GROMACS .gro file of N, CA and C in nm:
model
  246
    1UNK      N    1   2.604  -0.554 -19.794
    1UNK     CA    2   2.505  -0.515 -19.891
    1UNK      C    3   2.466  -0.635 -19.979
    2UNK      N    4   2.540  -0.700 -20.043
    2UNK     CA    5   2.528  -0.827 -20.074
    2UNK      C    6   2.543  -0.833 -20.233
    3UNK      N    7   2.559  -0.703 -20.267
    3UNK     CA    8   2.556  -0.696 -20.402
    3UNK      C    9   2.717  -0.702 -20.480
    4UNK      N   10   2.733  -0.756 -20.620
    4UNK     CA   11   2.843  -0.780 -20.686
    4UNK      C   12   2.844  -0.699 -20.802
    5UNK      N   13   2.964  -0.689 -20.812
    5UNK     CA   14   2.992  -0.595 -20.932
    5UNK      C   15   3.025  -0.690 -21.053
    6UNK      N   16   2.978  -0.673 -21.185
    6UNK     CA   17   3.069  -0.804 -21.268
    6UNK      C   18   3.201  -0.713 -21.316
    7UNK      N   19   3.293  -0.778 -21.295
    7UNK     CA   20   3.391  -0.723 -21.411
    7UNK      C   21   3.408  -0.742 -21.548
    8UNK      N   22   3.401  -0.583 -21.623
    8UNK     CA   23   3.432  -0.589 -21.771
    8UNK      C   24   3.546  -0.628 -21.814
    9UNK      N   25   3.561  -0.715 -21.880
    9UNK     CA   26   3.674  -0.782 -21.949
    9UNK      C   27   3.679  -0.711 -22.069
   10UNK      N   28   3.774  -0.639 -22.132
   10UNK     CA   29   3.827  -0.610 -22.233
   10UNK      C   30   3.838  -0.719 -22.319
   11UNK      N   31   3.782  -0.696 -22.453
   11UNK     CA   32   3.777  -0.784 -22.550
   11UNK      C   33   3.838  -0.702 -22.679
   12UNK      N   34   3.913  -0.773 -22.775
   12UNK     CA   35   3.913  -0.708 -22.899
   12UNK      C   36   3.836  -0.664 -23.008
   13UNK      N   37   3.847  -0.583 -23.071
   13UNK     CA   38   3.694  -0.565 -23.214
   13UNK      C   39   3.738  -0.570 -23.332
   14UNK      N   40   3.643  -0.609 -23.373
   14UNK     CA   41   3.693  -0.550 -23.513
   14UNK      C   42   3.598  -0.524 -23.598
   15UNK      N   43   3.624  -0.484 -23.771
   15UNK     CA   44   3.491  -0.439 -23.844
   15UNK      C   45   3.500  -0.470 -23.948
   16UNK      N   46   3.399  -0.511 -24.032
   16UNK     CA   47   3.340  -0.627 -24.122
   16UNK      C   48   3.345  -0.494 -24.220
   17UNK      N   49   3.337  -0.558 -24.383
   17UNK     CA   50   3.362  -0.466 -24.471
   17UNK      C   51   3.273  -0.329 -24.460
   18UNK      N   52   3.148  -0.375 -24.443
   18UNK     CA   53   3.075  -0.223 -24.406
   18UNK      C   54   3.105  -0.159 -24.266
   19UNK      N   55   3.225  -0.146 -24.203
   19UNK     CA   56   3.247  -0.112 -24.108
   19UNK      C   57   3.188  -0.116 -23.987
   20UNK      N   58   3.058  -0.226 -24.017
   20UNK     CA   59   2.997  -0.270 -23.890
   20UNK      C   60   3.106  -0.355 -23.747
   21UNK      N   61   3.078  -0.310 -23.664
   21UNK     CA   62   3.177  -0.409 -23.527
   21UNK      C   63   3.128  -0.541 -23.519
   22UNK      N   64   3.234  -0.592 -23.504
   22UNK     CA   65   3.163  -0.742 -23.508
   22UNK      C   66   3.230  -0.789 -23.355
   23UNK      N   67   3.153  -0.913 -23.291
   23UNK     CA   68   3.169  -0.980 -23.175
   23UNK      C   69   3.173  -1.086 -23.177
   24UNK      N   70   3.246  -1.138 -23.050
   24UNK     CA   71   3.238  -1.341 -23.078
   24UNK      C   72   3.090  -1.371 -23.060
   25UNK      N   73   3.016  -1.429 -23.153
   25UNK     CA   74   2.926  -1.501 -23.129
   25UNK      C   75   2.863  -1.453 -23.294
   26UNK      N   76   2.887  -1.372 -23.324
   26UNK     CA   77   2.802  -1.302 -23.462
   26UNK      C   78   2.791  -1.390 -23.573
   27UNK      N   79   2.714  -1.427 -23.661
   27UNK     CA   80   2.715  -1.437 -23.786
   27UNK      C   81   2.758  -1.379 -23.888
   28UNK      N   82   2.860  -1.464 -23.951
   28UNK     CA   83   2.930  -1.341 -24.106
   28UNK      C   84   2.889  -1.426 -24.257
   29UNK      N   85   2.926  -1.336 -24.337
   29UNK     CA   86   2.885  -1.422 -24.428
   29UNK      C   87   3.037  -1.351 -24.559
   30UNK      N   88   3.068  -1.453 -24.595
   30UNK     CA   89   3.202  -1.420 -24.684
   30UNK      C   90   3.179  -1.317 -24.820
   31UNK      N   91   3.208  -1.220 -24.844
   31UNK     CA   92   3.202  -1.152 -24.977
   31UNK      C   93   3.252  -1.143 -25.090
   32UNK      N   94   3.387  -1.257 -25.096
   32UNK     CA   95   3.427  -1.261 -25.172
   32UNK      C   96   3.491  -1.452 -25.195
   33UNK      N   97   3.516  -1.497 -25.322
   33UNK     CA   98   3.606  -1.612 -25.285
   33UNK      C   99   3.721  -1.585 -25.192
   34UNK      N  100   3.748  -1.700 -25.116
   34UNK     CA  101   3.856  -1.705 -25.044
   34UNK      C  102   3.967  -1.836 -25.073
   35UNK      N  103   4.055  -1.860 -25.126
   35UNK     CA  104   4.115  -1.974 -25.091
   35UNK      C  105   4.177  -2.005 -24.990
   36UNK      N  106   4.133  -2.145 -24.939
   36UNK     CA  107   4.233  -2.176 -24.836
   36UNK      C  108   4.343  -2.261 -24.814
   37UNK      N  109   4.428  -2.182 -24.776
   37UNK     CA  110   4.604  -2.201 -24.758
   37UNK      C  111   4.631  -2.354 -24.730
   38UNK      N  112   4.717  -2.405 -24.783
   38UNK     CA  113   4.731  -2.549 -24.775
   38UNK      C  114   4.629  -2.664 -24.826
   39UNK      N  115   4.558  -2.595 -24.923
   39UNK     CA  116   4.450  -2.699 -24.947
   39UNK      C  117   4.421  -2.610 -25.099
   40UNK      N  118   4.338  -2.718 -25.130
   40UNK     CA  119   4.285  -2.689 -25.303
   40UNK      C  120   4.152  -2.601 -25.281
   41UNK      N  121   4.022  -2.656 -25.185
   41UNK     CA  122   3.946  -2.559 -25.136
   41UNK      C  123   3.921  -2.445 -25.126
   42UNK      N  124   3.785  -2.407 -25.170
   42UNK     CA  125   3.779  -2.254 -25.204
   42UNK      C  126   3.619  -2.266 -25.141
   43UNK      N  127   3.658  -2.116 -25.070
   43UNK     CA  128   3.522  -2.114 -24.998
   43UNK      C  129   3.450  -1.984 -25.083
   44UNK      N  130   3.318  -2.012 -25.098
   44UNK     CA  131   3.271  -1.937 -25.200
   44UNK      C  132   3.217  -1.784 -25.160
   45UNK      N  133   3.167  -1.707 -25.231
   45UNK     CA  134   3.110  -1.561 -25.180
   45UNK      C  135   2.960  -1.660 -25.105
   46UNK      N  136   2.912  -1.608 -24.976
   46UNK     CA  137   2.786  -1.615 -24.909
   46UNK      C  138   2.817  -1.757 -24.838
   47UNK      N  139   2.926  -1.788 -24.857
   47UNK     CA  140   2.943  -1.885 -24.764
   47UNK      C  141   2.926  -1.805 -24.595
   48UNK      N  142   2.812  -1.863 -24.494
   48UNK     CA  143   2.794  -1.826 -24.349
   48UNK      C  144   2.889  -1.885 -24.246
   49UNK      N  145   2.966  -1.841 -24.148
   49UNK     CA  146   3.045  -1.883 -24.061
   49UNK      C  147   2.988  -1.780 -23.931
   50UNK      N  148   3.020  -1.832 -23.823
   50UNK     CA  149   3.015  -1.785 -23.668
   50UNK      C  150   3.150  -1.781 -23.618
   51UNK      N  151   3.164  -1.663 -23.572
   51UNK     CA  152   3.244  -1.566 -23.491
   51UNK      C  153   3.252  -1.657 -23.380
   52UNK      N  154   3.409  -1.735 -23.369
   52UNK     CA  155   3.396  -1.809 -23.202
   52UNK      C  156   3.481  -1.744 -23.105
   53UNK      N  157   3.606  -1.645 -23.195
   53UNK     CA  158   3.706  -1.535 -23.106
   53UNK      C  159   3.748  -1.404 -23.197
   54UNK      N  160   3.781  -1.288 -23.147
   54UNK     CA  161   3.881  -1.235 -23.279
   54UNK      C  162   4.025  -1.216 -23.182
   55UNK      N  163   4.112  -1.215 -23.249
   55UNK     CA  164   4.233  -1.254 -23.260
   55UNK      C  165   4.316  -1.068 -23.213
   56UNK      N  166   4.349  -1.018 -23.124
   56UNK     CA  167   4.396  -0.893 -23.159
   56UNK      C  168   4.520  -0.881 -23.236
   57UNK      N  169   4.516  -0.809 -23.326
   57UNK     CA  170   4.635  -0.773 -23.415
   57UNK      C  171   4.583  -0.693 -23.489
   58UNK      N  172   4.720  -0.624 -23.561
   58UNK     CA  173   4.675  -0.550 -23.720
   58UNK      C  174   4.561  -0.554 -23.800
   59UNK      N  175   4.611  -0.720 -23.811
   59UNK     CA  176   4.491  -0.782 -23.928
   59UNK      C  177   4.353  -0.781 -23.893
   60UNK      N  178   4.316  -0.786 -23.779
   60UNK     CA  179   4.105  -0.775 -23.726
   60UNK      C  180   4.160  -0.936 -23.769
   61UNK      N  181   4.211  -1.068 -23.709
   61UNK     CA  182   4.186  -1.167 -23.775
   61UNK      C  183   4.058  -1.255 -23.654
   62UNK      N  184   3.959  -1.305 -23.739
   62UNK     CA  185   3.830  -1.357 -23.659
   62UNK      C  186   3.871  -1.539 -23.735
   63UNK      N  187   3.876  -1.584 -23.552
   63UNK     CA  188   3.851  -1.738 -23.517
   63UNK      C  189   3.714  -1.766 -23.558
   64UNK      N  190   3.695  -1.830 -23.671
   64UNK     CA  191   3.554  -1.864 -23.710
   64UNK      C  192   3.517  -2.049 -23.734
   65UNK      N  193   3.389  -2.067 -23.692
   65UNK     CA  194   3.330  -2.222 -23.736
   65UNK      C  195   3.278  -2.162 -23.858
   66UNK      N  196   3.331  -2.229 -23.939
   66UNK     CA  197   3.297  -2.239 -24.119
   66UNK      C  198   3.183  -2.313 -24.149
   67UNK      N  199   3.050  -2.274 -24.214
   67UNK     CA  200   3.023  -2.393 -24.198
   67UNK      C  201   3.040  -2.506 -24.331
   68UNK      N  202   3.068  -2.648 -24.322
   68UNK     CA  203   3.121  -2.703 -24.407
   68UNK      C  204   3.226  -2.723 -24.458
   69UNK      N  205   3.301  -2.624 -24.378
   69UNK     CA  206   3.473  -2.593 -24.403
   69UNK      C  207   3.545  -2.620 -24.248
   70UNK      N  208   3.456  -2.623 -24.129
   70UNK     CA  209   3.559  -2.621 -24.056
   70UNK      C  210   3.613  -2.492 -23.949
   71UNK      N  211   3.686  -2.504 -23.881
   71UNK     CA  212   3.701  -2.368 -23.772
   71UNK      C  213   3.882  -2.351 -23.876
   72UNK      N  214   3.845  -2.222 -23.890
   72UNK     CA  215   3.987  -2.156 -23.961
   72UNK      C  216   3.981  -1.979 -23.912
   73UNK      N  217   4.062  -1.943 -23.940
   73UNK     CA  218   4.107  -1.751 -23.921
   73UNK      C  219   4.056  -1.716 -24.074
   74UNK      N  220   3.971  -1.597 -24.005
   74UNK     CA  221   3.944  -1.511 -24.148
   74UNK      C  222   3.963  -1.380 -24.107
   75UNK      N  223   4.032  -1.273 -24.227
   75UNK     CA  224   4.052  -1.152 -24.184
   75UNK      C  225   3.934  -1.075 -24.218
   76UNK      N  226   3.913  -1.043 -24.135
   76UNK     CA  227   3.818  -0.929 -24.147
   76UNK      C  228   3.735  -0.827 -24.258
   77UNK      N  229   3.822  -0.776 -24.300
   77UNK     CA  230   3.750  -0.705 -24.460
   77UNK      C  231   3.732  -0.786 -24.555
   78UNK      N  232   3.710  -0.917 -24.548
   78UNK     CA  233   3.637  -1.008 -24.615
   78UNK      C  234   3.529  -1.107 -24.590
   79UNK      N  235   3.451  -1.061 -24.485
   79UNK     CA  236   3.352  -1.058 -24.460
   79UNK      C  237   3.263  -0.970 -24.459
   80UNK      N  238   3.095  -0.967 -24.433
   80UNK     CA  239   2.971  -0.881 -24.354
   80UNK      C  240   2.876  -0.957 -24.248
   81UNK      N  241   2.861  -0.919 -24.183
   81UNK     CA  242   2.773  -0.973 -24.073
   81UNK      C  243   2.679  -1.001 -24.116
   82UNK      N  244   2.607  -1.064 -24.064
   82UNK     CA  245   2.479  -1.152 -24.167
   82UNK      C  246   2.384  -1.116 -24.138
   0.00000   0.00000   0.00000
């Protein structure tokens, strides 16, 4: 027949403070200050980052490019999708 099936890969989810689902590739945008761990740096409310994995666990924790900050883990209910 010649035809292929793709296989669905199971991915993890998770959901951004308004309980929207979020995916790797999405735009978030931070809602609150965040400090970050090991450093004096503080990333501010509306700071924008991109979704590059989420992490399965408890936490919803999302692998993000920061921008201006860098690729770090952010948990989830402290963000919204942009």
């Amino acid at each position: 027949n010649g035809t292929r099936q793709k296989s669905l890969k199971w991915q993890p989810t998770a959901k951004d403070s308004d309980s929207t689902k979020l995916a790797a590739g999405d735009k978030i945008t931070f809602i609150k200050d965040l400090k970050v761990k090991g450093s004096s740096q503080v990333l501010k409310i509306g700071t924008k980052a991109a979704i590059r994995r989420i992490v399965e666990g408890k936490d919803q924790q999302l692998d993000c490019k920061v921008d201006g900050a860098g690729e770090m883990m952010i948990t989830a209910a402290f963000v919204k999708k942009a």
